[in-house]
Amino acid sequence: MDLLKSIQVFEQVAQQQSFSRAAESLNLVPSAVSRQINELEKWLDIRLINRTTRSLSLTEDGKAYLLKLSDIRAQVTELRRSKTQLQQIKGLIKITAPIMIGQYMLPVALAEFKELHQDVDLAISLMNRKVELVEEGFDLAIRVGHLNDSTMVARNIGNMHFKTVASPHYINTHGMPSTPKDLKNHQCLINTAVTNAKRWSYLIDGKSTVIKVAGSLEVNDSQSLKAFAIANQGIAQLPSFYVDAAIQSGELIEILSDYVPSPLPVNLLYPSQRLLSPTVRALVDYLVPFLNQQKQKW
């Protein structure tokens, strides 16, 4: 039994003083109106309407219950309206991402989202450590790398490709490494913002191989690392989107291109779907296709 539907039918019958006119008003057949009234009376265990072949009238109980039931329906309607308001896209979303993603990808994506949803506030924390979303109060996280088993939902938004680069002056001075194993004879710029900073991956004979590297300069920021490479301080392994412009301008050259390291997956993480607020869900639904469209730039 649809209680709210039955109440609506009862209200119309009381107003129209006719089953057939109520049916016409509600776009129902008269038999459906009669059935709704019968089910409501059975549910309440009282007679609401006195029926004759020529007329109908509310019983005394019917008059009393009409007011009560109408009030119930009005309250439910208000609750539904309030629910709709609560589901509007507004409020605060807390996001965490690695610094390199935050610097390169998020500003454009989130700026466009903010233009579409100006009642949404964004709090973005850029950090390279692993963040516990629920414990630290974040709604979304972007992670680079292979994920461990998790209770979080992961949506792939691309794969991060890497290039090994150095300045032309550095190569002219120190020589061109022929294979990744030659890196042991070079100054490598160590990015301490990433896990296993002194272990670089390459594809050698079709297999992912880890090469240990070392150098006298360590920094925890990819942009700074690129700047040191341009300043002839050594060889760096960085995401393609960080170095492509410098390669095109001639400030850097790509080396070991026959041993391109395996790309790392990039995922958007958030708590299970049932816990998402409409606002967070709207951002997820926006970010996944937007960032997927950027794959060719990664």
GROMACS .gro file of C-alpha atoms in nm:
model
  298
    1MET     CA    1   0.000   0.000   0.000
    2ASP     CA    2   0.124   0.346  -0.091
    3LEU     CA    3   0.003   0.541   0.212
    4LEU     CA    4   0.082   0.885   0.073
    5LYS     CA    5  -0.093   0.802  -0.252
    6SER     CA    6  -0.399   0.681  -0.063
    7ILE     CA    7  -0.403   1.001   0.144
    8GLN     CA    8  -0.385   1.210  -0.174
    9VAL     CA    9  -0.675   1.015  -0.324
   10PHE     CA   10  -0.878   1.056  -0.004
   11GLU     CA   11  -0.818   1.431  -0.009
   12GLN     CA   12  -0.938   1.454  -0.369
   13VAL     CA   13  -1.249   1.247  -0.302
   14ALA     CA   14  -1.334   1.466  -0.004
   15GLN     CA   15  -1.280   1.780  -0.211
   16GLN     CA   16  -1.464   1.662  -0.523
   17GLN     CA   17  -1.739   1.477  -0.337
   18SER     CA   18  -1.720   1.220  -0.614
   19PHE     CA   19  -1.511   0.914  -0.696
   20SER     CA   20  -1.534   0.977  -1.070
   21ARG     CA   21  -1.435   1.346  -1.048
   22ALA     CA   22  -1.148   1.258  -0.813
   23ALA     CA   23  -1.036   0.990  -1.060
   24GLU     CA   24  -1.043   1.241  -1.345
   25SER     CA   25  -0.845   1.494  -1.139
   26LEU     CA   26  -0.581   1.235  -1.054
   27ASN     CA   27  -0.578   1.076  -1.400
   28LEU     CA   28  -0.691   0.744  -1.256
   29VAL     CA   29  -0.975   0.510  -1.330
   30PRO     CA   30  -1.261   0.519  -1.075
   31SER     CA   31  -1.192   0.161  -0.968
   32ALA     CA   32  -0.837   0.261  -0.868
   33VAL     CA   33  -0.974   0.546  -0.656
   34SER     CA   34  -1.217   0.309  -0.487
   35ARG     CA   35  -0.938   0.060  -0.420
   36GLN     CA   36  -0.715   0.328  -0.262
   37ILE     CA   37  -0.997   0.436  -0.029
   38ASN     CA   38  -1.072   0.077   0.068
   39GLU     CA   39  -0.705   0.011   0.147
   40LEU     CA   40  -0.681   0.329   0.355
   41GLU     CA   41  -0.994   0.239   0.553
   42LYS     CA   42  -0.861  -0.112   0.608
   43TRP     CA   43  -0.525   0.023   0.723
   44LEU     CA   44  -0.693   0.268   0.966
   45ASP     CA   45  -0.962   0.014   1.062
   46ILE     CA   46  -1.234   0.279   1.034
   47ARG     CA   47  -1.491   0.391   0.777
   48LEU     CA   48  -1.399   0.724   0.622
   49ILE     CA   49  -1.675   0.768   0.365
   50ASN     CA   50  -2.045   0.685   0.357
   51ARG     CA   51  -2.130   0.570   0.006
   52THR     CA   52  -2.466   0.551  -0.169
   53THR     CA   53  -2.549   0.503  -0.535
   54ARG     CA   54  -2.614   0.875  -0.571
   55SER     CA   55  -2.383   1.049  -0.323
   56LEU     CA   56  -2.102   1.015  -0.076
   57SER     CA   57  -2.013   1.197   0.244
   58LEU     CA   58  -1.742   1.184   0.502
   59THR     CA   59  -1.813   1.007   0.827
   60GLU     CA   60  -1.732   1.187   1.149
   61ASP     CA   61  -1.415   0.981   1.170
   62GLY     CA   62  -1.348   1.068   0.808
   63LYS     CA   63  -1.370   1.441   0.881
   64ALA     CA   64  -1.130   1.408   1.177
   65TYR     CA   65  -0.884   1.189   0.988
   66LEU     CA   66  -0.892   1.413   0.680
   67LEU     CA   67  -0.726   1.688   0.881
   68LYS     CA   68  -0.474   1.452   1.041
   69LEU     CA   69  -0.385   1.274   0.719
   70SER     CA   70  -0.358   1.600   0.524
   71ASP     CA   71  -0.117   1.728   0.789
   72ILE     CA   72   0.092   1.409   0.759
   73ARG     CA   73   0.113   1.441   0.382
   74ALA     CA   74   0.213   1.808   0.412
   75GLN     CA   75   0.489   1.718   0.657
   76VAL     CA   76   0.622   1.444   0.430
   77THR     CA   77   0.617   1.686   0.136
   78GLU     CA   78   0.817   1.933   0.344
   79LEU     CA   79   1.065   1.663   0.441
   80ARG     CA   80   1.113   1.574   0.075
   81ARG     CA   81   1.163   1.939  -0.011
   82SER     CA   82   1.418   1.973   0.269
   83LYS     CA   83   1.597   1.660   0.148
   84THR     CA   84   1.618   1.809  -0.200
   85GLN     CA   85   1.766   2.127  -0.055
   86LEU     CA   86   2.018   1.928   0.146
   87GLN     CA   87   2.117   1.744  -0.169
   88GLN     CA   88   2.204   2.063  -0.348
   89ILE     CA   89   2.568   2.088  -0.438
   90LYS     CA   90   2.717   2.309  -0.170
   91GLY     CA   91   2.949   2.295   0.129
   92LEU     CA   92   3.314   2.211   0.194
   93ILE     CA   93   3.519   1.941   0.020
   94LYS     CA   94   3.863   1.852   0.156
   95ILE     CA   95   4.106   1.718  -0.102
   96THR     CA   96   4.460   1.589  -0.071
   97ALA     CA   97   4.700   1.523  -0.359
   98PRO     CA   98   5.073   1.491  -0.427
   99ILE     CA   99   5.242   1.826  -0.480
  100MET     CA  100   5.324   1.758  -0.845
  101ILE     CA  101   4.960   1.671  -0.926
  102GLY     CA  102   4.835   1.968  -0.731
  103GLN     CA  103   5.065   2.206  -0.912
  104TYR     CA  104   5.001   2.077  -1.261
  105MET     CA  105   4.654   1.920  -1.291
  106LEU     CA  106   4.424   2.038  -1.015
  107PRO     CA  107   4.417   2.417  -1.061
  108VAL     CA  108   4.253   2.407  -1.404
  109ALA     CA  109   4.016   2.122  -1.316
  110LEU     CA  110   3.902   2.267  -0.985
  111ALA     CA  111   3.875   2.621  -1.120
  112GLU     CA  112   3.626   2.501  -1.382
  113PHE     CA  113   3.433   2.303  -1.118
  114LYS     CA  114   3.415   2.614  -0.899
  115GLU     CA  115   3.274   2.812  -1.189
  116LEU     CA  116   2.996   2.555  -1.221
  117HIS     CA  117   2.932   2.525  -0.845
  118GLN     CA  118   3.009   2.853  -0.675
  119ASP     CA  119   2.852   2.744  -0.343
  120VAL     CA  120   3.116   2.474  -0.300
  121ASP     CA  121   3.422   2.550  -0.085
  122LEU     CA  122   3.744   2.359  -0.155
  123ALA     CA  123   4.024   2.296   0.095
  124ILE     CA  124   4.325   2.146  -0.086
  125SER     CA  125   4.623   1.999   0.098
  126LEU     CA  126   4.923   1.914  -0.119
  127MET     CA  127   5.156   1.663   0.044
  128ASN     CA  128   5.360   1.369  -0.070
  129ARG     CA  129   5.302   1.138   0.225
  130LYS     CA  130   5.024   0.881   0.230
  131VAL     CA  131   4.714   1.031   0.391
  132GLU     CA  132   4.451   0.837   0.585
  133LEU     CA  133   4.136   0.988   0.435
  134VAL     CA  134   3.878   0.907   0.701
  135GLU     CA  135   4.105   0.949   1.002
  136GLU     CA  136   4.237   1.284   0.879
  137GLY     CA  137   3.903   1.415   0.758
  138PHE     CA  138   3.958   1.423   0.382
  139ASP     CA  139   3.683   1.356   0.128
  140LEU     CA  140   3.903   1.279  -0.173
  141ALA     CA  141   4.262   1.187  -0.245
  142ILE     CA  142   4.467   1.154  -0.561
  143ARG     CA  143   4.733   0.884  -0.542
  144VAL     CA  144   5.017   0.801  -0.779
  145GLY     CA  145   5.142   0.444  -0.783
  146HIS     CA  146   5.011   0.094  -0.731
  147LEU     CA  147   4.754   0.070  -0.451
  148ASN     CA  148   4.748  -0.175  -0.166
  149ASP     CA  149   4.423  -0.346  -0.074
  150SER     CA  150   4.193  -0.077   0.054
  151THR     CA  151   3.839  -0.017   0.168
  152MET     CA  152   3.843   0.295  -0.048
  153VAL     CA  153   3.693   0.322  -0.394
  154ALA     CA  154   3.963   0.381  -0.657
  155ARG     CA  155   3.888   0.539  -0.995
  156ASN     CA  156   4.172   0.538  -1.246
  157ILE     CA  157   4.224   0.880  -1.403
  158GLY     CA  158   4.537   0.810  -1.602
  159ASN     CA  159   4.893   0.685  -1.595
  160MET     CA  160   5.194   0.900  -1.516
  161HIS     CA  161   5.482   0.859  -1.761
  162PHE     CA  162   5.840   0.946  -1.672
  163LYS     CA  163   6.145   1.066  -1.863
  164THR     CA  164   6.510   1.077  -1.770
  165VAL     CA  165   6.663   1.414  -1.853
  166ALA     CA  166   6.976   1.624  -1.823
  167SER     CA  167   7.099   1.951  -1.965
  168PRO     CA  168   7.302   1.951  -2.289
  169HIS     CA  169   7.595   2.103  -2.097
  170TYR     CA  170   7.591   1.824  -1.838
  171ILE     CA  171   7.591   1.556  -2.109
  172ASN     CA  172   7.867   1.731  -2.304
  173THR     CA  173   8.075   1.746  -1.985
  174HIS     CA  174   8.007   1.406  -1.834
  175GLY     CA  175   7.908   1.193  -2.131
  176MET     CA  176   7.587   1.025  -2.242
  177PRO     CA  177   7.484   0.713  -2.046
  178SER     CA  178   7.417   0.427  -2.287
  179THR     CA  179   7.214   0.208  -2.049
  180PRO     CA  180   7.050   0.263  -1.711
  181LYS     CA  181   7.339   0.079  -1.547
  182ASP     CA  182   7.567   0.365  -1.655
  183LEU     CA  183   7.385   0.595  -1.412
  184LYS     CA  184   7.616   0.472  -1.136
  185ASN     CA  185   7.886   0.687  -1.295
  186HIS     CA  186   7.674   1.005  -1.293
  187GLN     CA  187   7.538   1.262  -1.056
  188CYS     CA  188   7.167   1.180  -1.018
  189LEU     CA  189   6.928   1.433  -0.872
  190ILE     CA  190   6.734   1.264  -0.593
  191ASN     CA  191   6.366   1.346  -0.550
  192THR     CA  192   6.302   1.278  -0.181
  193ALA     CA  193   5.933   1.355  -0.229
  194VAL     CA  194   5.878   1.007  -0.375
  195THR     CA  195   5.908   0.661  -0.221
  196ASN     CA  196   6.234   0.480  -0.298
  197ALA     CA  197   6.390   0.802  -0.422
  198LYS     CA  198   6.725   0.637  -0.496
  199ARG     CA  199   6.576   0.349  -0.695
  200TRP     CA  200   6.474   0.434  -1.049
  201SER     CA  201   6.273   0.192  -1.264
  202TYR     CA  202   6.352   0.110  -1.627
  203LEU     CA  203   6.241  -0.144  -1.883
  204ILE     CA  204   6.543  -0.362  -1.962
  205ASP     CA  205   6.495  -0.658  -2.194
  206GLY     CA  206   6.120  -0.616  -2.155
  207LYS     CA  207   6.130  -0.640  -1.775
  208SER     CA  208   6.088  -0.368  -1.516
  209THR     CA  209   6.426  -0.332  -1.350
  210VAL     CA  210   6.523  -0.117  -1.053
  211ILE     CA  211   6.851   0.073  -1.079
  212LYS     CA  212   7.015   0.215  -0.768
  213VAL     CA  213   7.126   0.576  -0.817
  214ALA     CA  214   7.313   0.828  -0.608
  215GLY     CA  215   7.400   1.195  -0.611
  216SER     CA  216   7.513   1.484  -0.397
  217LEU     CA  217   7.193   1.686  -0.437
  218GLU     CA  218   6.855   1.589  -0.292
  219VAL     CA  219   6.536   1.793  -0.301
  220ASN     CA  220   6.173   1.719  -0.214
  221ASP     CA  221   6.010   1.920  -0.493
  222SER     CA  222   5.987   1.820  -0.860
  223GLN     CA  223   5.992   2.177  -0.994
  224SER     CA  224   6.312   2.249  -0.804
  225LEU     CA  225   6.458   1.924  -0.928
  226LYS     CA  226   6.389   2.025  -1.288
  227ALA     CA  227   6.550   2.363  -1.224
  228PHE     CA  228   6.865   2.195  -1.090
  229ALA     CA  229   6.875   1.972  -1.398
  230ILE     CA  230   6.850   2.277  -1.624
  231ALA     CA  231   7.131   2.432  -1.418
  232ASN     CA  232   7.364   2.145  -1.519
  233GLN     CA  233   7.365   1.979  -1.178
  234GLY     CA  234   7.289   1.624  -1.286
  235ILE     CA  235   7.041   1.374  -1.427
  236ALA     CA  236   6.679   1.367  -1.314
  237GLN     CA  237   6.389   1.129  -1.361
  238LEU     CA  238   6.065   1.327  -1.366
  239PRO     CA  239   5.708   1.304  -1.493
  240SER     CA  240   5.682   1.383  -1.863
  241PHE     CA  241   5.450   1.677  -1.811
  242TYR     CA  242   5.717   1.847  -1.599
  243VAL     CA  243   5.993   1.829  -1.857
  244ASP     CA  244   5.832   1.821  -2.204
  245ALA     CA  245   5.840   2.199  -2.248
  246ALA     CA  246   6.204   2.217  -2.139
  247ILE     CA  247   6.291   1.938  -2.384
  248GLN     CA  248   6.118   2.125  -2.667
  249SER     CA  249   6.303   2.445  -2.579
  250GLY     CA  250   6.640   2.267  -2.569
  251GLU     CA  251   6.703   2.338  -2.199
  252LEU     CA  252   6.691   1.963  -2.133
  253ILE     CA  253   6.742   1.654  -2.344
  254GLU     CA  254   6.585   1.316  -2.290
  255ILE     CA  255   6.828   1.032  -2.230
  256LEU     CA  256   6.782   0.655  -2.203
  257SER     CA  257   6.468   0.681  -2.417
  258ASP     CA  258   6.505   0.314  -2.518
  259TYR     CA  259   6.452   0.217  -2.154
  260VAL     CA  260   6.147   0.429  -2.069
  261PRO     CA  261   6.037   0.339  -1.717
  262SER     CA  262   5.698   0.183  -1.662
  263PRO     CA  263   5.419   0.438  -1.607
  264LEU     CA  264   5.253   0.459  -1.268
  265PRO     CA  265   4.873   0.455  -1.234
  266VAL     CA  266   4.701   0.765  -1.102
  267ASN     CA  267   4.382   0.706  -0.902
  268LEU     CA  268   4.114   0.913  -0.739
  269LEU     CA  269   4.032   0.764  -0.398
  270TYR     CA  270   3.727   0.819  -0.182
  271PRO     CA  271   3.519   0.631   0.077
  272SER     CA  272   3.263   0.380  -0.046
  273GLN     CA  273   2.991   0.520  -0.274
  274ARG     CA  274   2.716   0.499  -0.013
  275LEU     CA  275   2.902   0.746   0.210
  276LEU     CA  276   2.944   1.015  -0.055
  277SER     CA  277   2.755   1.339  -0.009
  278PRO     CA  278   2.589   1.480  -0.321
  279THR     CA  279   2.854   1.754  -0.327
  280VAL     CA  280   3.148   1.512  -0.318
  281ARG     CA  281   2.976   1.285  -0.569
  282ALA     CA  282   2.935   1.581  -0.804
  283LEU     CA  283   3.308   1.655  -0.783
  284VAL     CA  284   3.399   1.291  -0.843
  285ASP     CA  285   3.167   1.273  -1.143
  286TYR     CA  286   3.333   1.589  -1.277
  287LEU     CA  287   3.697   1.504  -1.206
  288VAL     CA  288   3.707   1.150  -1.344
  289PRO     CA  289   3.616   1.238  -1.705
  290PHE     CA  290   3.805   1.569  -1.690
  291LEU     CA  291   4.132   1.412  -1.577
  292ASN     CA  292   4.086   1.115  -1.807
  293GLN     CA  293   4.079   1.362  -2.095
  294GLN     CA  294   4.421   1.485  -1.981
  295LYS     CA  295   4.581   1.142  -2.016
  296GLN     CA  296   4.765   1.232  -2.333
  297LYS     CA  297   4.933   1.518  -2.143
  298TRP     CA  298   5.065   1.297  -1.866
   0.00000   0.00000   0.00000
